[in-house]
JSON list of C-alpha atoms in Angstrom, two decimals:
[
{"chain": "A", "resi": 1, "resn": "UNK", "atom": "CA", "xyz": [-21.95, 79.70, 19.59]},
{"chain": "A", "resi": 2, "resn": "UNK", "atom": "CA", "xyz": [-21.09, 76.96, 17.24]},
{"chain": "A", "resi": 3, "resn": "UNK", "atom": "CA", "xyz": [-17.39, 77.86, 17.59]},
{"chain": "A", "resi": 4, "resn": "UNK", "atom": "CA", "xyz": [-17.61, 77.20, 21.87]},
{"chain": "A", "resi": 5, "resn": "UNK", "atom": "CA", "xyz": [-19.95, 73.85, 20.57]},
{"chain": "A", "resi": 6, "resn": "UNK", "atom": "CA", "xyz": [-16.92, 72.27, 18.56]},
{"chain": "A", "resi": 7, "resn": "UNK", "atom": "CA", "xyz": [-14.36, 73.44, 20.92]},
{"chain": "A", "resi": 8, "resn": "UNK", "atom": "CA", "xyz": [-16.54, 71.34, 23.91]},
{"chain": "A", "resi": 9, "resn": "UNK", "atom": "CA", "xyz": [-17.51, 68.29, 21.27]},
{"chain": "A", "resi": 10, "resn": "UNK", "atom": "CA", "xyz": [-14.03, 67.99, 20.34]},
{"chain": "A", "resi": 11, "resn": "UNK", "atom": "CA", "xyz": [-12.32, 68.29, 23.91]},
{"chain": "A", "resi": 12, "resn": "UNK", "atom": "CA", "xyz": [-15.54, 65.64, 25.04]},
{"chain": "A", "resi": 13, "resn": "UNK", "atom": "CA", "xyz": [-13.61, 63.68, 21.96]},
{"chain": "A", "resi": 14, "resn": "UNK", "atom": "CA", "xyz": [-10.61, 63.46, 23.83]},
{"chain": "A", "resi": 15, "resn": "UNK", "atom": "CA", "xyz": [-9.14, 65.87, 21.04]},
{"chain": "A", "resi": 16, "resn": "UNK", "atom": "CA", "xyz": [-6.97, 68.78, 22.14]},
{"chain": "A", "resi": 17, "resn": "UNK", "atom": "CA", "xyz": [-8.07, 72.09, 20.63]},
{"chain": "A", "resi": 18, "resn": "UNK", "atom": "CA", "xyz": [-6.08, 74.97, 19.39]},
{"chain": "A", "resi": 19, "resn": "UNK", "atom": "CA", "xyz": [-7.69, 77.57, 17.83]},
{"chain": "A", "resi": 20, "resn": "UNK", "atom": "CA", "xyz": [-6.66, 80.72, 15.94]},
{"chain": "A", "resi": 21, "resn": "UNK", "atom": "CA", "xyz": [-7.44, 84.16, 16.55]},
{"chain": "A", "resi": 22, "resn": "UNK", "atom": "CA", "xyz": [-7.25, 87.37, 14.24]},
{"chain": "A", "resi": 23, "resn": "UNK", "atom": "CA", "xyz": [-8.08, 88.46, 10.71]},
{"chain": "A", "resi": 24, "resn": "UNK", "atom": "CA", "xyz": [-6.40, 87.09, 7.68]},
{"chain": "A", "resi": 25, "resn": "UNK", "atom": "CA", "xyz": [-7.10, 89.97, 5.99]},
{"chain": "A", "resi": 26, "resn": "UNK", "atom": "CA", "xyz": [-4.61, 92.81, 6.63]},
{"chain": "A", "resi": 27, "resn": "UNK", "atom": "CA", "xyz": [-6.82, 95.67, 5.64]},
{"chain": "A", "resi": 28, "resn": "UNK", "atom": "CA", "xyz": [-9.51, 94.32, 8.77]},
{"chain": "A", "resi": 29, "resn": "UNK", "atom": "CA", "xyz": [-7.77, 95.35, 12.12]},
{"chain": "A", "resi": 30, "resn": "UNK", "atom": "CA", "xyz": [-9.06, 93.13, 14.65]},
{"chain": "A", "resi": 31, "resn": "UNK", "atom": "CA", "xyz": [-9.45, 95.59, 17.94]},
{"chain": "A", "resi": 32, "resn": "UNK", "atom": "CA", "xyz": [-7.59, 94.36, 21.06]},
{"chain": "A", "resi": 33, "resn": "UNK", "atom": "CA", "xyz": [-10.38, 93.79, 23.45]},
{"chain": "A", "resi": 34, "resn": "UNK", "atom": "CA", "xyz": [-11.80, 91.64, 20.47]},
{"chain": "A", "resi": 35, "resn": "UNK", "atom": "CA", "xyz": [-9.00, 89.83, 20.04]},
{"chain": "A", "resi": 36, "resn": "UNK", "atom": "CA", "xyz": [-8.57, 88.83, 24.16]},
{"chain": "A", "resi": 37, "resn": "UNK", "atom": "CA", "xyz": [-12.03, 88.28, 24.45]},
{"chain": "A", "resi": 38, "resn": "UNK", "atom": "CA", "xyz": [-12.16, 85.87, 21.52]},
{"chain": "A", "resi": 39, "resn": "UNK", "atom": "CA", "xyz": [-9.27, 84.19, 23.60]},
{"chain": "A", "resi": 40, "resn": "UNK", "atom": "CA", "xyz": [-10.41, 83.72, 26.67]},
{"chain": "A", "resi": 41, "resn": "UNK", "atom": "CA", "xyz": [-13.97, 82.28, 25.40]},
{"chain": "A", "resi": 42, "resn": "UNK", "atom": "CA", "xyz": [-11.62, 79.80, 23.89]},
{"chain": "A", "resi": 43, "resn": "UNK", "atom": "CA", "xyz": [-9.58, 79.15, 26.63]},
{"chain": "A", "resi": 44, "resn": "UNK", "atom": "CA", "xyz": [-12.91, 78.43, 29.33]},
{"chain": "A", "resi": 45, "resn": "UNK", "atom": "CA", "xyz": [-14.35, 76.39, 26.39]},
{"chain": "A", "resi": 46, "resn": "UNK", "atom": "CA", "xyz": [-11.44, 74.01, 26.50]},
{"chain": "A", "resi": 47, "resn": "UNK", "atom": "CA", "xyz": [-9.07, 75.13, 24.10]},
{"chain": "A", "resi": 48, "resn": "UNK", "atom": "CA", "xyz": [-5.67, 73.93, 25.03]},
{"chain": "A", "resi": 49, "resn": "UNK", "atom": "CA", "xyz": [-3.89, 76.60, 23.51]},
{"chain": "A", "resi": 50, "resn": "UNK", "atom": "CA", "xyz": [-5.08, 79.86, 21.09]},
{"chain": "A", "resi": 51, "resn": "UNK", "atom": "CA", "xyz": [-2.69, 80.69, 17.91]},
{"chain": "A", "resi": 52, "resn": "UNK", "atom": "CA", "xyz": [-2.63, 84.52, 17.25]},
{"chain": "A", "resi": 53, "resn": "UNK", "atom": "CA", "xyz": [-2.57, 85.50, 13.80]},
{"chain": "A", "resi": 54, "resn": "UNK", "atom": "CA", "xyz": [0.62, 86.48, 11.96]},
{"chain": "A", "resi": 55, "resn": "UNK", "atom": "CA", "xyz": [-0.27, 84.62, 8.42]},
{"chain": "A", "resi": 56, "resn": "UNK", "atom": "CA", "xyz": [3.23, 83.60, 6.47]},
{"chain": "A", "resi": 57, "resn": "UNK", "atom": "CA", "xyz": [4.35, 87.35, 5.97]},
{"chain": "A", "resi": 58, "resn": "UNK", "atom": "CA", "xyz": [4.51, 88.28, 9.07]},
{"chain": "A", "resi": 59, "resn": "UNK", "atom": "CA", "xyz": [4.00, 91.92, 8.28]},
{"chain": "A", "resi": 60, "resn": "UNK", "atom": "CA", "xyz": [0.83, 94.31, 8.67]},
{"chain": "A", "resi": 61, "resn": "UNK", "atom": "CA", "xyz": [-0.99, 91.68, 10.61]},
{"chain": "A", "resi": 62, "resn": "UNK", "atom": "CA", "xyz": [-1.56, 91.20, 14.32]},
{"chain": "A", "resi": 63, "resn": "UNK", "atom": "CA", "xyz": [0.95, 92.00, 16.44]},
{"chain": "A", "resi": 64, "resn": "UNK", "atom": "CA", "xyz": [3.19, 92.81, 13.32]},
{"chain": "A", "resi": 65, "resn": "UNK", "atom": "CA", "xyz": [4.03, 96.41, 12.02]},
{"chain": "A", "resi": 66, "resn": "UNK", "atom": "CA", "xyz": [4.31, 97.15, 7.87]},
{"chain": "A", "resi": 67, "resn": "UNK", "atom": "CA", "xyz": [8.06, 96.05, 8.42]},
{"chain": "A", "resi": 68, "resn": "UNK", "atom": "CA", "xyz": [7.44, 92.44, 10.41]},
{"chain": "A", "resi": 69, "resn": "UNK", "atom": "CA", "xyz": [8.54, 94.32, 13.82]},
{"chain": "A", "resi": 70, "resn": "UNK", "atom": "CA", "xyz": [6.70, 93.27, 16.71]},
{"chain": "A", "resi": 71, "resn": "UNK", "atom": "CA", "xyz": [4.35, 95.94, 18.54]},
{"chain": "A", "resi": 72, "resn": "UNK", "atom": "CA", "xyz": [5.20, 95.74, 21.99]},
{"chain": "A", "resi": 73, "resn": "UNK", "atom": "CA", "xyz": [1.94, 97.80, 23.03]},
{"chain": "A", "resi": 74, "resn": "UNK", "atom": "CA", "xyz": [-0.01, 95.20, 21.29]},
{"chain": "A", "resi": 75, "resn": "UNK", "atom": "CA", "xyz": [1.75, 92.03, 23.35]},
{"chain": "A", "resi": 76, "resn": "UNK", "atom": "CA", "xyz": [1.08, 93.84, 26.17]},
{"chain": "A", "resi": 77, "resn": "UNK", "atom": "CA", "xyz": [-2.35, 95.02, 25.39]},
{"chain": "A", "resi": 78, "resn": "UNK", "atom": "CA", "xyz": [-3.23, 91.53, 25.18]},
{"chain": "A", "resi": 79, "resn": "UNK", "atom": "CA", "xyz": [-1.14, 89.69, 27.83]},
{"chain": "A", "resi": 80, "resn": "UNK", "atom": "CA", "xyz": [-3.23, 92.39, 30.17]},
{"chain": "A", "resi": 81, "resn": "UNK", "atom": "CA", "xyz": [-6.00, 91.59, 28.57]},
{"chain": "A", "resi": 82, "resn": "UNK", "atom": "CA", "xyz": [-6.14, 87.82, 29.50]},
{"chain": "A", "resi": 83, "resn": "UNK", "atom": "CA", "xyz": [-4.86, 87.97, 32.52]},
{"chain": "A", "resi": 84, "resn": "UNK", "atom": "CA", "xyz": [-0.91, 87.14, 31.46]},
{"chain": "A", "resi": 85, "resn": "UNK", "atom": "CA", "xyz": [-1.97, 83.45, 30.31]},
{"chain": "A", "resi": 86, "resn": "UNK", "atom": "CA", "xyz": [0.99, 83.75, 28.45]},
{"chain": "A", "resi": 87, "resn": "UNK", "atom": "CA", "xyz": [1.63, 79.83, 28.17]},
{"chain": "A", "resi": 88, "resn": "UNK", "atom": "CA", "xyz": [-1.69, 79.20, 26.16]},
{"chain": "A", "resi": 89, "resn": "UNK", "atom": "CA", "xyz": [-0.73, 81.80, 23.22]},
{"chain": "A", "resi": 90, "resn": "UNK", "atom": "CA", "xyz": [1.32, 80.37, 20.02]},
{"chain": "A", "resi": 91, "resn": "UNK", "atom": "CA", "xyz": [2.57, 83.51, 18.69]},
{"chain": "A", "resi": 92, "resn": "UNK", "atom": "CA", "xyz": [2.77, 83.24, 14.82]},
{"chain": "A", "resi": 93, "resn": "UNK", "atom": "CA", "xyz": [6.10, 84.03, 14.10]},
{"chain": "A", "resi": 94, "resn": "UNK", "atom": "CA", "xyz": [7.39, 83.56, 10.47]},
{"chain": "A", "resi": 95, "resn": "UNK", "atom": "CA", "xyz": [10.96, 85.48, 11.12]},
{"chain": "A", "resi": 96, "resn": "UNK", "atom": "CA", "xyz": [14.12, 84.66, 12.86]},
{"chain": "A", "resi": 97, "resn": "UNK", "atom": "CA", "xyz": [14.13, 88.44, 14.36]},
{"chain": "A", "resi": 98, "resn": "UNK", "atom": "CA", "xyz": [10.70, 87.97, 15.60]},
{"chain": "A", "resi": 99, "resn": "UNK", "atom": "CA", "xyz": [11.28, 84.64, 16.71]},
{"chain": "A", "resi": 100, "resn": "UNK", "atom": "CA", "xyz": [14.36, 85.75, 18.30]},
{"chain": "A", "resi": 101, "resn": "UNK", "atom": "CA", "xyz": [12.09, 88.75, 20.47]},
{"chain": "A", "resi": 102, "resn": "UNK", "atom": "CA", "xyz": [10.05, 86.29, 21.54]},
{"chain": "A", "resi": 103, "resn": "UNK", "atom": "CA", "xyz": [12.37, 84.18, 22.99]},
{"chain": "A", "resi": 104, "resn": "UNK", "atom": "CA", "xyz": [14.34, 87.51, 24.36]},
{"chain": "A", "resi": 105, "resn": "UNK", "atom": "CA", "xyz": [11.04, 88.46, 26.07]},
{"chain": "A", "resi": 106, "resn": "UNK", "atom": "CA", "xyz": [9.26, 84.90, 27.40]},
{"chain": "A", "resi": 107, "resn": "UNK", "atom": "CA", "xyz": [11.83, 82.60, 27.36]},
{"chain": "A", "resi": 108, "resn": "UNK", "atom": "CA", "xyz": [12.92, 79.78, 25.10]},
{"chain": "A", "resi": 109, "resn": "UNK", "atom": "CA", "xyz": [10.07, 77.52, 25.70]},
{"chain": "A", "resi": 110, "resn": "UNK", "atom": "CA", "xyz": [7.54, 80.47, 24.42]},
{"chain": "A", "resi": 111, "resn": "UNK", "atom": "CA", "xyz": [4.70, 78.90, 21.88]},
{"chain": "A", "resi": 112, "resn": "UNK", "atom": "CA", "xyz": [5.87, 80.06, 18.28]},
{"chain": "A", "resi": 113, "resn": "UNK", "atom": "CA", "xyz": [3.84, 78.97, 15.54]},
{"chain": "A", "resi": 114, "resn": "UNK", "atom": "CA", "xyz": [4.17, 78.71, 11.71]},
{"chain": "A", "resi": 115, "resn": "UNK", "atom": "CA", "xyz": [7.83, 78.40, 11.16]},
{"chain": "A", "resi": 116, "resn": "UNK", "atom": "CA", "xyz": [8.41, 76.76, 7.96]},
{"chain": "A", "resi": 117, "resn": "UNK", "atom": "CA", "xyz": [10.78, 73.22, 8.48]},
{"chain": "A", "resi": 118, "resn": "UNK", "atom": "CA", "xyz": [13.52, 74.21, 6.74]},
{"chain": "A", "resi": 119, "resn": "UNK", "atom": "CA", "xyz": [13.83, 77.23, 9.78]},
{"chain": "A", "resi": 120, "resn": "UNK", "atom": "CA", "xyz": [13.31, 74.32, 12.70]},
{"chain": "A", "resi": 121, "resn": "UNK", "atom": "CA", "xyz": [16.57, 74.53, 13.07]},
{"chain": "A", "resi": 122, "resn": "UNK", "atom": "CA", "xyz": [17.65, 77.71, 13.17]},
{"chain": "A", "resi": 123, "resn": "UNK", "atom": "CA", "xyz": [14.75, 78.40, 15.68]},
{"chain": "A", "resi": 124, "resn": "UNK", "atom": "CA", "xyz": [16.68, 75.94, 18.29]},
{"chain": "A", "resi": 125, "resn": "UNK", "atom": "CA", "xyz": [19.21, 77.63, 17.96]},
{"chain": "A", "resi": 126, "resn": "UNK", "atom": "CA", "xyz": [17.95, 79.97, 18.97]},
{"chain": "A", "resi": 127, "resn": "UNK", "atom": "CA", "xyz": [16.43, 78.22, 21.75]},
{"chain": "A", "resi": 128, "resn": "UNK", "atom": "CA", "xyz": [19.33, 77.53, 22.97]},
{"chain": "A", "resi": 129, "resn": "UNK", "atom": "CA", "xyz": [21.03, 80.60, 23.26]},
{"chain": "A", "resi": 130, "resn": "UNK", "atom": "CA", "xyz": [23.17, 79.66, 20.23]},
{"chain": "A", "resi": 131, "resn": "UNK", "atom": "CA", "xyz": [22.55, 82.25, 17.82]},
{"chain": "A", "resi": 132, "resn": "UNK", "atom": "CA", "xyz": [23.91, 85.51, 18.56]},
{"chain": "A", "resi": 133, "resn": "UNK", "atom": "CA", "xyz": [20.40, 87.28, 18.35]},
{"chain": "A", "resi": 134, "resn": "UNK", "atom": "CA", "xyz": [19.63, 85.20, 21.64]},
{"chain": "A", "resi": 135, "resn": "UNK", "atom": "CA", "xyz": [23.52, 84.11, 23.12]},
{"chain": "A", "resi": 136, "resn": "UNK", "atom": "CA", "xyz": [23.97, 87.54, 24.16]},
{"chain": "A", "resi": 137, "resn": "UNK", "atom": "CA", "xyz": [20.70, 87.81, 26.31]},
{"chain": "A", "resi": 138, "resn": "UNK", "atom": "CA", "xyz": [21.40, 84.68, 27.92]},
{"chain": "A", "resi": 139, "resn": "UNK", "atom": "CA", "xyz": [24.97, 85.37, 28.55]},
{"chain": "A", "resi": 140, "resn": "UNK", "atom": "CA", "xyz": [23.76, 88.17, 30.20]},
{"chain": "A", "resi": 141, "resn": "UNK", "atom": "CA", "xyz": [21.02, 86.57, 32.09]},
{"chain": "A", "resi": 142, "resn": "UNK", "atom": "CA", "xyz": [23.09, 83.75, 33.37]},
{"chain": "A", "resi": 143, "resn": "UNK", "atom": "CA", "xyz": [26.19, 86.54, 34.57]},
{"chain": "A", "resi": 144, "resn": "UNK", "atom": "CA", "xyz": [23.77, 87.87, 36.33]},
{"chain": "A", "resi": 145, "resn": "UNK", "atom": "CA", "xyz": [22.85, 85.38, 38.26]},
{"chain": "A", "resi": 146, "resn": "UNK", "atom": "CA", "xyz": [26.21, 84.12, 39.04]},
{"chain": "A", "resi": 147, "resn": "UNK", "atom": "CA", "xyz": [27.08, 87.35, 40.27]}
]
């Protein structure tokens, strides 16, 4: 309840609100339908976008296996979840592979959240279809569609 009241008094603010969602904790897994749920309250209370916890390691932790690998059941689990409102999630992504699966699998404008400065760089790159963890899929994608 008071979370939904400073999500409203701060949107009434003119502010716009981004939350986070997940468990800091690695040993607490947060279930799935908690998880969406938790988003979508956000999302109908005003919150311009939700962050999904993947803390700085980017291992063990939301959508993040032991390794830092991204759990595709997971993505999915949520994107079904809340209704494919893919464009209001910032996907923590510390890593330039998981940063780079992202991008493979929503496109280079995908939210991605905490990447350190020094990596701001490197993550346009990517972007851009620069990098060969990303120039490849793009390649790809635009042969396609010249074919």
């Amino acid at each position: 309840k008071k979370r939904d009241d400073t999500i409203k008094r701060s949107k009434d603010a003119g502010l716009k609100v981004i939350t986070e969602v997940g468990k800091k904790d690695s040993e607490v897994e947060m279930p799935i339908s908690q998880i969406c749920e938790d988003i979508i309250v956000d999302l109908d209370h005003g919150a311009e976008k939700v962050i999904i916890e993947g803390r700085e390691s980017g291992k063990n932790i939301g959508v993040y296996d032991n390794e830092g690998n991204i759990m595709d059941k997971k993505v999915d689990a949520i994107l079904d979840g809340i209704n494919h409102r893919q464009n209001a999630i910032i996907w923590e992504a510390p890593h330039q592979h998981q940063q780079a699966s992202f991008i493979r699998r929503f496109g280079s404008n995908v939210n991605l959240g905490n990447i350190l400065p020094r990596d701001i760089l490197g993550l346009e790159a990517l972007r851009q279809g620069l990098r060969y963890e990303t120039l490849v899929h793009f390649a790809s994608e635009n042969k396609l569609k010249n074919e």
